[in-house]
C-alpha angles and dihedrals in degrees: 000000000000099000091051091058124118079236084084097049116096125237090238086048093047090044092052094044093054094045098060090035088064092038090060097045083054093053089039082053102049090043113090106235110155108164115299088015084076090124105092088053085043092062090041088058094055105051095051088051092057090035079061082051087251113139096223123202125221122204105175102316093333119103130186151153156205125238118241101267106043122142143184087245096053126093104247119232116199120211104190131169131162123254093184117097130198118239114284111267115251082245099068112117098187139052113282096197095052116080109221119185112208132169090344094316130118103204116182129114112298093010085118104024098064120320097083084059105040090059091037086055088044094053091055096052090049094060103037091046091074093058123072099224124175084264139054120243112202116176111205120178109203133207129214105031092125085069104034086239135173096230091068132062091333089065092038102049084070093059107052137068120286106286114209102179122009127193107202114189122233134164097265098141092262082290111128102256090203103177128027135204130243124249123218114173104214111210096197122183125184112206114209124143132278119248145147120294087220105056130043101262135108131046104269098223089197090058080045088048087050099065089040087052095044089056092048090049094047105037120097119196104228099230121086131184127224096225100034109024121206135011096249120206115199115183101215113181139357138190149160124216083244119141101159117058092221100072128097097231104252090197135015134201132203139172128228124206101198116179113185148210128239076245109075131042119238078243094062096049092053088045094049096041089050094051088056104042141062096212129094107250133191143181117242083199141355093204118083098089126182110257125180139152147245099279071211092062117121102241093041080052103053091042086066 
């Protein structure tokens, strides 16, 4: 693995690598791309791709590529990272679309999830695209991960090589994230009856929605992983269709963020929530199922 080391890089390689790097990050950042807008950064992608002398490829808002020597009879690694953002928090105090540098710093919406590692991941490629090494190195920078959406990584993995190990690069504080929970978004509605605030009539749904709520916040699933713990339930927002303040809330919606352990099947978690609530729940998707690898794995041995 020697020849494959940082130790072989220049200085001046290093140094120009880093620069434009940085002076990506800084574009990515001042470019809107919140998930499914992706399109602006996706450009942006692509012309620095092709400005590296690098043919890139778009599918939607994803855009990859292959390094120069790739070829059918080679292993594939994958280097994948996200170019969508959420919205900026309330809380931001500064401007999210200007990309500030202090003390060493570079602050703006996206410069940490995931934009820091998405140039970081392109640099690589780039340097790695020029060798012919016993494997293939393809770069791909998805949209739509903020949302989980199928428009990202789901609708491009059909389009590219076989991959046959892929790095994505999340904010995990340089430390190797080796498993990942599922995800299962839980639309809840309690059903009660509609009545006047001012007399004790009607079924109030949100007092309904509060038991319901109360369950999902105190009850612990038995199983624990060892590598990522808990299922953890999170109830995120909640609302009625009420405009006047006088109304007994005839109906009440609520949303359910559910991650889950290798331990438990996404089945099992909707068995076990229904026989415990009165609301109607359903999935918004059965498909974001946890992953993870051998902690014995090669690579994950030699990134340690």
């Amino acid at each position: 693995m020697n020849n494959l080391s940082a130790d072989t890089i220049s200085s001046d390689s290093l140094n120009e690598l880093y620069i434009d790097a940085l002076t990506l990050l800084k574009e990515l950042i001042a470019t809107p791309s919140l998930s499914r807008e992706e399109h602006q950064t996706a450009d942006i992608l692509e012309n620095f791709l092709r400005d590296k002398k690098v043919e890139p490829k778009r599918f939607l808002n994803n855009v990859w590529a292959k390094g120069k020597h790739f070829k059918n009879n080679k292993p594939t690694l994958l280097l994948n990272s996200h170019h969508d953002t959420v919205k900026a928090n309330p809380g931001y105090t500064l401007n999210p679309f200007d990309p500030i540098e202090r003390k060493g710093q570079l602050f703006g919406l996206g410069s940490n999830d995931a934009g820091g590692c998405l140039v970081s991941l392109l640099s690589t490629f780039l340097y790695f695209s020029e060798k012919d090494l016993p494997f293939n190195v393809i770069f791909a920078a998805s949209a739509e991960e903020e949302i989980s959406g199928k428009n990202g990584m789901e609708a491009l993995i059909p389009e590219l090589p076989k991959v046959d190990f892929a790095i994505v690069g999340e904010p995990t504080k340089l430390q190797m994230a080796i498993a990942e929970k599922g995800l299962m978004v839980l639309d809840c509605v309690s059903t009660g009856k509609a009545g006047h605030a001012a007399r004790d009539e009607g079924i109030n749904a949100l007092y309904l929605a509060m038991d319901d709520i109360q369950w999902f916040r105190d009850f612990k699933f038995s199983k624990v992983s060892e590598f990522l713990g808990p299922v953890h339930m999170a109830v995120t927002s909640i609302e009625t269709i009420n405009k006047a303040h006088n109304m007994v809330p005839e109906t009440c919606s609520f949303v359910v963020d559910v991650r889950v352990n290798e331990l438990y099947s996404f089945e099992e978690i909707l068995e076990t929530v229904r026989g415990n609530v009165k609301c109607t729940v359903s999935p918004r998707s059965l498909r974001l199922k946890p992953s993870g690898i051998s902690p014995d794995h090669p690579l994950v041995l030699a990134g340690t």
